[in-house]
Amino acid sequence: MTAPSSNPSSGATGPAAMEATVIDAFVLVAPDIEDELRNLSIDADVFATLDLDSMDHLNVMTELATRTGVEIPEREYPRLRSVRALAERLDAA
Amino acid sequence: MSDTQTAELTTVTLPSLGSDMDYGSVVSWEVAVGDRVERGDVVAIVETEKADVDVEVWSSGIVVELLAPLGEELPVGAPLLTIDRTEAAIDASSPSEPVTTETAKESPAIELDPTQAHPEPAPTPTPTGPPLPKPTHRGSASRVAATPWARRAAEQREVSLDSIRGSGPDGAVLARDLPRLDQATPSSSQPPRAERIEPPLRADRSIRAVIARRMTEANRTIPHYHLQRDIDVSDMLDALEEHNRARPIADRVLPAAVVLWAVARAASAVPALNGTWVDDSFQPSSTVDLAVAISLRSGGVVTPMIAGAELLDVSETMRELRLRTSGARRGALRSSWMAEASITVTNLGDLGADRVSGIIFPPQVALVGIGRIHRAPWVVDERVEPRSVLTATLSADHRATDGVVGSRFLAELDRHLQLAFDTQEET
């Protein structure tokens, strides 16, 4: 969030790939709002903007843990509410 | 009717699909004539405006006849198929069929796949939490109104929903509007000219219109009273955090599940609120069949039910809640979840409301609204402390109970929220 992330590179790894992974996880959990998810700014608070509830939140985190092998501790959740924030956190792990 | 002297035929009818779903269409048979079915097996998938419902059977036997025409809109109670329950018929069929025991109420929702005619029996859920569904909604996103089944089927057949004129409420695309599988081409745009007779015009059945009627009726006929109680949940949240820390993410429990667990126990302790009002009298329920209101982003609410919720521990409650929530999100529900509940919880606090003072779903007599958990000043030992607090609101039917009963319920809810994890440690 505070890290001055440069434009996503086009490589298969790194922030851009991780952002795609994060968006995919959201789409899997909330397929009914796929359009909105894909059109949302990667800096937007996904949960507040699209009315995702605590169960959706847990499901997204579970899916990301499955895909990346990174389990983010609960106390970090409040900081990680945008696609970019989640991708950077997972990428740094 | 068969004239077989020994046949014991049972007609399986279109089950109640929730308080505001009166009609559905069979879009897929999961069994064929001659198949052996066990109690709890899914025999058909029914498309409704809100979701696809896996219809389960409640008795074992042999499928004798499929009665419902595919794709035809049917009212709740319409005959779907007949089953022969006689032992002779069952023995005569292949006994090597996999027999699933005790799958009745707790099986997870099967993965819906319109091409899969005979799904494997649903596996018993593992204690490590239900797996997430496979992605079913990739690409070809569309804002055209369509039922979940039609949307999936269209994607599978690579048909764009934009090209189809829907025959459902508000022009929603239903499964029957799609070209048949063998005719489907990516550019196909002609809806099949149905030779069947269109259903007769009835009142508007769009989700909004149905909710409008039901809620107006509930508000008009049920003399509601409302009671509120602020509950300090700080200790519960601490215990929950402790509980979760030791577990992998798939086994984590949410506060919402603890609240459900506590409501189920409170309803069990105050049975006068757990049941239905039928024919001018209260019919208590012997179990707590706890419905959870889940809002659909496409509009409307579904209220899948957890049968016997008072017997589950917190982790089991969480697992059941998770199954229903993800089912609702995917538009895939099970008919056993949609049976009549004895009490309902609505947890809008998750989305920010402080208090939820709701309208009861008839014929139930109580609805519990859970507000947002927030930090608030709270007096502890004559000093003000910041604590985590939620407001629980009971909406109750004054025909069935008086305020003193409602007060007792809220006190029980508070008490159970305080000891949620005390009892967990024992098990």
Coordinates of C-alpha atoms in Angstrom, one line a residue:
Chain A
M1 CA 0.0 0.0 0.0
T2 CA 2.7 2.5 1.0
A3 CA 5.3 0.8 -1.2
P4 CA 5.7 2.8 -4.4
S5 CA 4.8 -0.1 -6.6
S6 CA 5.9 0.6 -10.2
N7 CA 3.7 -0.4 -13.1
P8 CA 3.2 -4.1 -13.1
S9 CA 5.7 -5.9 -15.2
S10 CA 4.5 -8.2 -17.9
G11 CA 6.5 -11.2 -16.6
A12 CA 4.9 -14.4 -15.5
T13 CA 5.9 -13.8 -12.0
G14 CA 6.0 -10.8 -9.7
P15 CA 3.2 -8.4 -8.8
A16 CA 1.2 -8.6 -12.0
A17 CA 0.9 -12.3 -11.9
M18 CA 0.1 -12.2 -8.2
E19 CA -2.6 -9.6 -8.9
A20 CA -4.1 -12.0 -11.4
T21 CA -4.0 -14.7 -8.8
V22 CA -5.7 -12.5 -6.2
I23 CA -8.5 -11.5 -8.7
D24 CA -9.0 -15.1 -9.6
A25 CA -9.5 -16.0 -6.0
F26 CA -12.1 -13.3 -5.6
V27 CA -13.9 -14.5 -8.7
L28 CA -13.9 -18.0 -7.4
V29 CA -15.4 -17.0 -4.1
A30 CA -17.9 -14.5 -5.6
P31 CA -18.6 -15.6 -9.2
D32 CA -21.8 -13.6 -9.2
I33 CA -19.9 -10.4 -9.3
E34 CA -17.1 -11.4 -11.6
D35 CA -17.6 -8.3 -13.9
E36 CA -17.4 -5.9 -11.0
L37 CA -14.3 -7.7 -9.7
R38 CA -12.5 -7.5 -13.0
N39 CA -13.4 -3.9 -13.5
L40 CA -12.5 -2.7 -10.1
S41 CA -9.4 -0.6 -9.4
I42 CA -6.7 -2.7 -7.9
D43 CA -6.4 -0.1 -5.1
A44 CA -10.0 -0.2 -4.2
D45 CA -11.2 -1.8 -0.9
V46 CA -12.8 -4.8 -2.6
F47 CA -14.7 -5.9 0.5
A48 CA -16.4 -2.6 1.2
T49 CA -16.9 -1.7 -2.4
L50 CA -18.6 -5.0 -3.4
D51 CA -20.3 -5.9 -0.2
L52 CA -18.3 -8.9 0.6
D53 CA -19.0 -10.3 4.0
S54 CA -16.8 -12.0 6.6
M55 CA -17.5 -15.4 5.0
D56 CA -16.4 -14.2 1.6
H57 CA -13.3 -12.7 3.2
L58 CA -12.4 -16.0 4.9
N59 CA -13.0 -17.9 1.7
V60 CA -10.7 -15.5 -0.3
M61 CA -8.0 -15.9 2.3
T62 CA -8.4 -19.7 2.3
E63 CA -8.2 -19.8 -1.5
L64 CA -5.1 -17.6 -1.5
A65 CA -3.5 -19.8 1.1
T66 CA -4.2 -22.8 -1.1
R67 CA -2.8 -21.2 -4.2
T68 CA 0.3 -19.5 -2.8
G69 CA 1.0 -21.5 0.3
V70 CA 1.1 -18.3 2.3
E71 CA -1.2 -18.1 5.3
I72 CA -1.5 -14.4 6.3
P73 CA -2.1 -13.9 10.1
E74 CA -5.6 -12.5 10.9
R75 CA -4.2 -9.4 12.6
E76 CA -2.9 -8.2 9.2
Y77 CA -6.3 -8.5 7.5
P78 CA -7.4 -4.9 8.2
R79 CA -4.5 -3.6 6.1
L80 CA -5.1 -6.0 3.2
R81 CA -8.3 -5.0 1.6
S82 CA -7.3 -4.2 -2.0
V83 CA -6.0 -6.4 -4.8
R84 CA -2.7 -4.5 -4.8
A85 CA -2.2 -4.8 -1.1
L86 CA -2.9 -8.5 -1.1
A87 CA -0.8 -9.2 -4.1
E88 CA 2.2 -7.3 -2.7
R89 CA 1.9 -9.0 0.7
L90 CA 1.8 -12.4 -0.9
D91 CA 4.5 -11.6 -3.4
A92 CA 6.8 -10.5 -0.5
A93 CA 6.2 -13.7 1.4
Chain B
M1 CA -51.0 -45.6 -10.5
S2 CA -49.4 -49.0 -10.9
D3 CA -51.6 -51.9 -10.2
T4 CA -48.8 -54.0 -8.8
Q5 CA -50.2 -55.5 -5.7
T6 CA -47.1 -55.2 -3.7
A7 CA -45.7 -52.0 -5.0
E8 CA -45.4 -49.3 -2.4
L9 CA -45.2 -46.2 -4.5
T10 CA -44.2 -42.9 -3.2
T11 CA -44.5 -39.8 -5.2
V12 CA -41.7 -37.3 -4.7
T13 CA -43.0 -33.8 -5.2
L14 CA -41.4 -30.4 -5.8
P15 CA -40.2 -29.5 -2.3
S16 CA -40.7 -26.1 -0.8
L17 CA -37.8 -24.0 -2.1
G18 CA -37.9 -21.4 0.6
S19 CA -40.6 -19.0 1.6
D20 CA -40.4 -16.9 -1.5
M21 CA -39.9 -19.5 -4.2
D22 CA -43.1 -21.0 -5.4
Y23 CA -42.2 -22.3 -8.7
G24 CA -39.3 -24.3 -10.3
S25 CA -38.4 -26.3 -13.4
V26 CA -36.6 -29.6 -13.5
V27 CA -33.6 -28.9 -15.6
S28 CA -31.7 -32.2 -15.0
W29 CA -32.5 -35.7 -13.8
E30 CA -29.8 -37.2 -11.7
V31 CA -31.5 -40.6 -11.8
A32 CA -33.1 -42.8 -14.4
V33 CA -36.0 -45.2 -14.3
G34 CA -34.8 -48.4 -12.5
D35 CA -32.2 -46.7 -10.5
R36 CA -31.9 -47.4 -6.8
V37 CA -32.0 -44.3 -4.6
E38 CA -31.1 -43.9 -1.0
R39 CA -32.6 -41.4 1.4
G40 CA -30.7 -38.2 0.9
D41 CA -29.7 -38.9 -2.7
V42 CA -30.1 -36.0 -5.2
V43 CA -32.6 -37.0 -7.9
A44 CA -33.1 -33.8 -9.8
I45 CA -31.9 -30.3 -10.2
V46 CA -34.5 -27.7 -10.1
E47 CA -34.0 -24.2 -11.5
T48 CA -35.5 -21.3 -9.8
E49 CA -35.1 -17.6 -10.2
K50 CA -32.6 -17.4 -7.4
A51 CA -30.7 -20.6 -7.4
D52 CA -30.5 -24.2 -8.6
V53 CA -31.8 -26.6 -6.0
D54 CA -30.6 -30.2 -5.7
V55 CA -33.7 -32.1 -4.9
E56 CA -33.1 -34.9 -2.4
V57 CA -35.4 -37.9 -1.6
W58 CA -36.4 -38.8 1.8
S59 CA -37.0 -42.5 1.3
S60 CA -35.0 -45.3 -0.4
G61 CA -36.4 -47.3 -3.3
I62 CA -36.4 -47.8 -7.0
V63 CA -37.3 -45.1 -9.4
V64 CA -40.4 -46.2 -11.2
E65 CA -41.3 -43.2 -13.3
L66 CA -40.1 -39.6 -14.0
L67 CA -43.3 -37.5 -14.1
A68 CA -42.2 -33.9 -14.5
P69 CA -41.5 -32.7 -18.0
L70 CA -38.0 -31.2 -18.3
G71 CA -38.0 -27.4 -18.4
E72 CA -41.6 -26.9 -17.5
E73 CA -42.4 -24.5 -14.8
L74 CA -44.1 -26.3 -11.9
P75 CA -45.6 -25.2 -8.6
V76 CA -44.3 -26.4 -5.2
G77 CA -46.0 -29.7 -4.5
A78 CA -46.1 -30.8 -8.2
P79 CA -45.2 -34.5 -8.7
L80 CA -41.7 -35.1 -9.9
L81 CA -41.2 -38.8 -9.9
T82 CA -42.4 -42.0 -8.2
I83 CA -40.4 -44.4 -6.2
D84 CA -41.2 -48.0 -5.3
R85 CA -40.2 -48.5 -1.7
T86 CA -41.0 -52.2 -1.4
E87 CA -38.2 -54.4 -0.3
A88 CA -38.8 -56.8 -3.2
A89 CA -38.3 -54.0 -5.7
I90 CA -35.2 -52.8 -3.9
D91 CA -33.7 -56.4 -3.7
A92 CA -34.5 -57.0 -7.4
S93 CA -32.3 -54.1 -8.4
S94 CA -28.6 -54.3 -8.5
P95 CA -27.5 -54.5 -4.9
S96 CA -24.0 -53.6 -5.7
E97 CA -24.9 -49.9 -6.1
P98 CA -22.9 -47.8 -3.7
V99 CA -25.0 -47.4 -0.6
T100 CA -24.5 -44.1 1.2
T101 CA -25.6 -44.2 4.8
E102 CA -26.5 -41.2 6.8
T103 CA -25.9 -38.8 4.0
A104 CA -29.3 -37.3 4.5
K105 CA -28.8 -34.0 6.0
E106 CA -25.1 -33.4 6.2
S107 CA -23.8 -34.1 2.7
P108 CA -22.1 -31.1 1.1
A109 CA -23.6 -29.7 -2.0
I110 CA -22.5 -31.6 -5.0
E111 CA -20.7 -29.8 -7.7
L112 CA -23.2 -28.9 -10.3
D113 CA -22.3 -29.9 -13.8
P114 CA -25.0 -30.0 -16.3
T115 CA -23.2 -32.6 -18.4
Q116 CA -22.8 -34.9 -15.5
A117 CA -25.8 -37.2 -15.4
H118 CA -24.9 -39.4 -12.6
P119 CA -22.7 -37.7 -10.0
E120 CA -20.9 -39.8 -7.5
P121 CA -22.6 -40.0 -4.1
A122 CA -21.6 -36.9 -2.2
P123 CA -18.6 -37.5 0.0
T124 CA -18.7 -37.0 3.7
P125 CA -17.3 -33.6 4.5
T126 CA -13.8 -33.7 5.9
P127 CA -13.2 -32.0 9.2
T128 CA -10.7 -29.8 7.5
G129 CA -13.4 -27.6 6.1
P130 CA -15.3 -27.8 2.8
P131 CA -13.3 -27.4 -0.3
L132 CA -14.0 -24.4 -2.3
P133 CA -16.0 -24.9 -5.4
K134 CA -14.4 -25.2 -8.8
P135 CA -14.6 -22.1 -10.9
T136 CA -17.8 -22.2 -12.9
H137 CA -18.1 -18.7 -14.1
R138 CA -15.2 -18.0 -16.4
G139 CA -15.3 -15.7 -19.3
S140 CA -18.3 -14.6 -21.3
A141 CA -19.6 -12.5 -18.4
S142 CA -22.9 -11.0 -19.1
R143 CA -25.3 -8.7 -17.3
V144 CA -28.3 -10.2 -19.0
A145 CA -30.8 -11.4 -16.4
A146 CA -30.6 -15.2 -16.2
T147 CA -31.0 -17.9 -13.7
P148 CA -27.8 -19.5 -12.4
W149 CA -28.5 -22.7 -14.3
A150 CA -29.2 -20.9 -17.5
R151 CA -26.0 -18.9 -17.1
R152 CA -23.9 -21.9 -16.5
A153 CA -25.5 -23.9 -19.3
A154 CA -25.0 -21.0 -21.7
E155 CA -21.3 -20.8 -20.9
Q156 CA -20.9 -24.5 -21.3
R157 CA -22.6 -24.4 -24.7
E158 CA -20.7 -21.3 -25.7
V159 CA -23.9 -19.4 -26.3
S160 CA -24.0 -15.7 -25.5
L161 CA -26.9 -14.8 -23.2
D162 CA -27.2 -11.5 -25.0
S163 CA -28.5 -13.3 -28.1
I164 CA -31.3 -15.0 -26.3
R165 CA -34.7 -13.6 -25.5
G166 CA -35.7 -14.7 -22.0
S167 CA -39.1 -15.9 -21.1
G168 CA -38.7 -15.6 -17.4
P169 CA -39.8 -12.7 -15.2
D170 CA -38.4 -9.4 -16.4
G171 CA -37.1 -11.2 -19.5
A172 CA -34.7 -13.4 -17.5
V173 CA -33.2 -16.2 -19.5
L174 CA -34.3 -19.6 -18.3
A175 CA -32.8 -23.0 -19.2
R176 CA -35.7 -23.6 -21.6
D177 CA -34.8 -20.5 -23.6
L178 CA -31.4 -21.9 -24.5
P179 CA -30.9 -23.8 -27.8
R180 CA -30.7 -27.5 -27.3
L181 CA -27.2 -28.9 -26.8
D182 CA -27.0 -30.5 -30.2
Q183 CA -28.0 -27.4 -32.0
A184 CA -25.9 -25.0 -30.0
T185 CA -23.4 -23.0 -32.0
P186 CA -21.5 -20.0 -30.8
S187 CA -23.6 -17.7 -33.0
S188 CA -26.9 -19.4 -32.4
S189 CA -29.5 -16.9 -31.5
Q190 CA -32.8 -18.4 -32.3
P191 CA -34.6 -19.6 -29.1
P192 CA -36.3 -22.9 -29.8
R193 CA -39.8 -22.2 -30.8
A194 CA -41.5 -23.9 -28.0
E195 CA -44.5 -25.9 -29.1
R196 CA -45.5 -26.3 -25.5
I197 CA -48.1 -24.0 -24.1
E198 CA -46.7 -21.0 -22.2
P199 CA -47.6 -21.0 -18.5
P200 CA -50.8 -19.1 -18.0
L201 CA -50.3 -15.5 -16.9
R202 CA -50.1 -15.2 -13.2
A203 CA -49.2 -12.5 -10.8
D204 CA -45.7 -11.0 -11.3
R205 CA -43.2 -13.6 -10.0
S206 CA -40.0 -11.6 -10.2
I207 CA -38.0 -12.0 -7.0
R208 CA -38.8 -8.4 -6.0
A209 CA -42.5 -8.8 -6.5
V210 CA -42.6 -12.1 -4.5
I211 CA -40.7 -10.6 -1.7
A212 CA -43.0 -7.6 -1.7
R213 CA -46.0 -9.8 -1.4
R214 CA -44.5 -12.0 1.3
M215 CA -43.2 -9.2 3.5
T216 CA -46.4 -7.2 3.2
E217 CA -48.4 -10.3 4.2
A218 CA -46.0 -11.0 7.1
N219 CA -46.1 -7.4 8.3
R220 CA -49.9 -7.3 8.0
T221 CA -50.7 -10.6 9.8
I222 CA -48.0 -10.9 12.4
P223 CA -48.2 -8.6 15.4
H224 CA -44.5 -8.1 15.9
Y225 CA -42.8 -7.1 19.0
H226 CA -39.1 -6.2 19.1
L227 CA -36.6 -6.5 22.0
Q228 CA -33.0 -5.5 21.9
R229 CA -30.0 -6.4 24.0
D230 CA -26.4 -5.1 23.8
I231 CA -24.0 -7.9 24.4
D232 CA -20.4 -7.6 25.3
V233 CA -18.6 -10.1 23.0
S234 CA -15.0 -9.2 23.9
D235 CA -14.3 -12.4 25.8
M236 CA -15.9 -14.4 23.1
L237 CA -13.7 -12.7 20.4
D238 CA -10.6 -13.3 22.5
A239 CA -11.4 -17.0 22.9
L240 CA -12.2 -17.2 19.2
E241 CA -8.9 -15.7 18.3
E242 CA -7.2 -18.2 20.5
H243 CA -9.2 -21.0 19.0
N244 CA -8.3 -19.9 15.4
R245 CA -4.6 -19.3 16.1
A246 CA -4.0 -23.0 16.6
R247 CA -5.8 -23.9 13.4
P248 CA -5.2 -23.8 9.6
I249 CA -7.1 -21.2 7.8
A250 CA -9.6 -23.7 6.4
D251 CA -10.7 -24.6 9.9
R252 CA -11.0 -21.0 11.2
V253 CA -14.3 -20.0 12.8
L254 CA -16.0 -16.7 12.2
P255 CA -17.8 -14.7 14.9
A256 CA -21.0 -15.2 12.7
A257 CA -20.8 -18.9 13.4
V258 CA -20.4 -18.5 17.1
V259 CA -23.5 -16.3 17.1
L260 CA -25.4 -18.9 15.2
W261 CA -24.3 -21.5 17.7
A262 CA -25.5 -19.4 20.5
V263 CA -28.8 -18.6 18.9
A264 CA -29.4 -22.3 18.4
R265 CA -28.8 -23.0 22.1
A266 CA -30.9 -20.1 23.2
A267 CA -33.8 -21.3 21.0
S268 CA -33.4 -24.7 22.5
A269 CA -33.6 -23.2 26.0
V270 CA -36.6 -21.1 25.1
P271 CA -38.7 -23.4 23.0
A272 CA -41.7 -21.1 22.9
L273 CA -39.8 -19.1 20.2
N274 CA -38.7 -22.2 18.2
G275 CA -41.5 -23.4 15.9
T276 CA -44.3 -22.2 13.7
W277 CA -47.7 -20.5 14.0
V278 CA -50.2 -22.6 12.1
D279 CA -54.0 -22.6 12.4
D280 CA -54.2 -20.1 15.2
S281 CA -51.8 -22.1 17.4
F282 CA -48.1 -22.5 18.1
Q283 CA -46.5 -25.7 17.0
P284 CA -43.2 -26.1 18.8
S285 CA -40.4 -27.7 16.9
S286 CA -38.6 -30.6 18.5
T287 CA -35.3 -29.5 16.9
V288 CA -33.8 -26.1 16.2
D289 CA -33.9 -25.9 12.5
L290 CA -32.0 -22.7 12.1
A291 CA -32.3 -20.6 8.9
V292 CA -29.7 -18.1 8.0
A293 CA -30.6 -15.2 5.8
I294 CA -28.0 -14.8 3.0
S295 CA -28.4 -11.9 0.7
L296 CA -27.9 -12.5 -3.0
R297 CA -26.1 -9.8 -4.8
S298 CA -28.4 -10.2 -7.7
G299 CA -31.2 -9.2 -5.4
G300 CA -33.2 -11.0 -2.8
V301 CA -32.4 -13.2 0.0
V302 CA -32.2 -17.0 0.5
T303 CA -32.6 -18.6 3.9
P304 CA -31.0 -22.0 3.9
M305 CA -31.6 -24.0 7.1
I306 CA -29.3 -26.0 9.4
A307 CA -31.4 -28.8 10.8
G308 CA -30.7 -29.8 14.4
A309 CA -28.4 -26.8 14.9
E310 CA -28.6 -27.1 18.7
L311 CA -26.7 -30.4 18.5
L312 CA -23.6 -28.9 16.6
D313 CA -20.5 -27.5 18.2
V314 CA -19.0 -24.2 17.0
S315 CA -16.8 -25.8 14.4
E316 CA -19.6 -27.9 13.0
T317 CA -21.8 -24.8 12.9
M318 CA -19.1 -23.0 11.0
R319 CA -18.8 -25.8 8.5
E320 CA -22.5 -25.9 7.8
L321 CA -22.7 -22.1 7.5
R322 CA -19.8 -22.2 5.1
L323 CA -21.5 -24.8 2.9
R324 CA -24.7 -22.8 2.7
T325 CA -23.0 -19.5 2.1
S326 CA -20.9 -20.8 -0.8
G327 CA -23.9 -22.6 -2.1
A328 CA -25.9 -19.4 -2.2
R329 CA -23.1 -17.5 -3.8
R330 CA -22.8 -20.1 -6.6
G331 CA -26.6 -20.4 -6.9
A332 CA -26.6 -24.1 -5.9
L333 CA -28.7 -25.1 -2.9
R334 CA -29.9 -28.4 -1.6
S335 CA -33.6 -29.0 -1.0
S336 CA -33.0 -30.2 2.5
W337 CA -31.7 -26.8 3.3
M338 CA -34.8 -25.2 2.0
A339 CA -37.3 -27.1 4.2
E340 CA -39.3 -25.3 6.8
A341 CA -37.1 -23.7 9.5
S342 CA -38.1 -23.1 13.1
I343 CA -36.3 -19.8 13.6
T344 CA -34.2 -17.5 11.5
V345 CA -31.1 -15.4 12.0
T346 CA -30.2 -12.4 9.9
N347 CA -26.7 -11.1 10.4
L348 CA -26.6 -7.8 8.5
G349 CA -24.1 -6.5 11.0
D350 CA -21.5 -8.0 8.8
L351 CA -22.2 -5.3 6.3
G352 CA -22.2 -2.5 8.7
A353 CA -25.7 -2.1 10.3
D354 CA -25.7 -1.5 14.1
R355 CA -29.1 -3.0 14.6
V356 CA -31.3 -5.2 12.6
S357 CA -35.0 -5.2 13.4
G358 CA -36.5 -7.6 10.9
I359 CA -39.7 -9.0 9.7
I360 CA -40.5 -12.6 10.7
F361 CA -40.6 -15.2 7.9
P362 CA -44.1 -16.9 8.4
P363 CA -45.0 -19.3 9.7
Q364 CA -42.1 -18.9 12.1
V365 CA -42.6 -16.9 15.2
A366 CA -39.2 -15.3 15.7
L367 CA -36.3 -13.7 13.9
V368 CA -33.0 -12.8 15.4
G369 CA -31.2 -9.8 14.0
I370 CA -27.5 -9.4 14.7
G371 CA -25.9 -6.0 14.4
R372 CA -22.3 -5.0 13.7
I373 CA -19.7 -5.9 16.3
H374 CA -18.2 -2.6 17.2
R375 CA -16.1 -1.0 19.9
A376 CA -18.2 0.8 22.5
P377 CA -17.8 2.2 26.0
W378 CA -19.0 -0.4 28.4
V379 CA -19.2 -0.3 32.2
V380 CA -17.1 -3.0 33.8
D381 CA -16.7 -2.9 37.6
E382 CA -18.0 0.7 37.8
R383 CA -15.4 1.8 35.2
V384 CA -15.9 2.6 31.6
E385 CA -13.9 0.5 29.3
P386 CA -13.8 0.1 25.5
R387 CA -15.3 -3.3 24.7
S388 CA -16.5 -5.1 21.6
V389 CA -20.3 -5.1 21.6
L390 CA -23.1 -6.3 19.4
T391 CA -26.8 -5.5 19.5
A392 CA -29.1 -8.5 19.2
T393 CA -32.7 -7.8 18.2
L394 CA -35.4 -10.3 18.6
S395 CA -38.5 -9.9 16.4
A396 CA -41.2 -12.1 17.8
D397 CA -44.8 -12.9 17.1
H398 CA -47.0 -11.5 19.9
R399 CA -49.7 -14.1 19.1
A400 CA -47.2 -16.8 20.2
T401 CA -45.3 -15.2 23.0
D402 CA -45.1 -12.2 25.3
G403 CA -42.1 -10.0 26.0
V404 CA -41.1 -11.9 29.0
V405 CA -40.3 -14.9 26.9
G406 CA -38.4 -12.8 24.4
S407 CA -36.3 -11.3 27.2
R408 CA -35.4 -14.7 28.5
F409 CA -34.3 -15.6 25.0
L410 CA -32.0 -12.6 24.7
A411 CA -30.6 -13.4 28.2
E412 CA -29.9 -17.0 27.1
L413 CA -28.2 -15.7 23.9
D414 CA -26.0 -13.5 26.0
R415 CA -25.2 -16.3 28.4
H416 CA -24.2 -18.7 25.6
L417 CA -22.1 -16.1 23.8
Q418 CA -20.1 -15.8 27.0
L419 CA -19.5 -19.5 27.4
A420 CA -19.1 -20.5 23.8
F421 CA -15.6 -21.6 24.1
D422 CA -15.8 -22.9 27.7
T423 CA -17.9 -25.7 26.4
Q424 CA -15.8 -26.2 23.4
E425 CA -12.7 -27.0 25.5
E426 CA -14.6 -29.9 27.0
T427 CA -15.2 -31.6 23.7

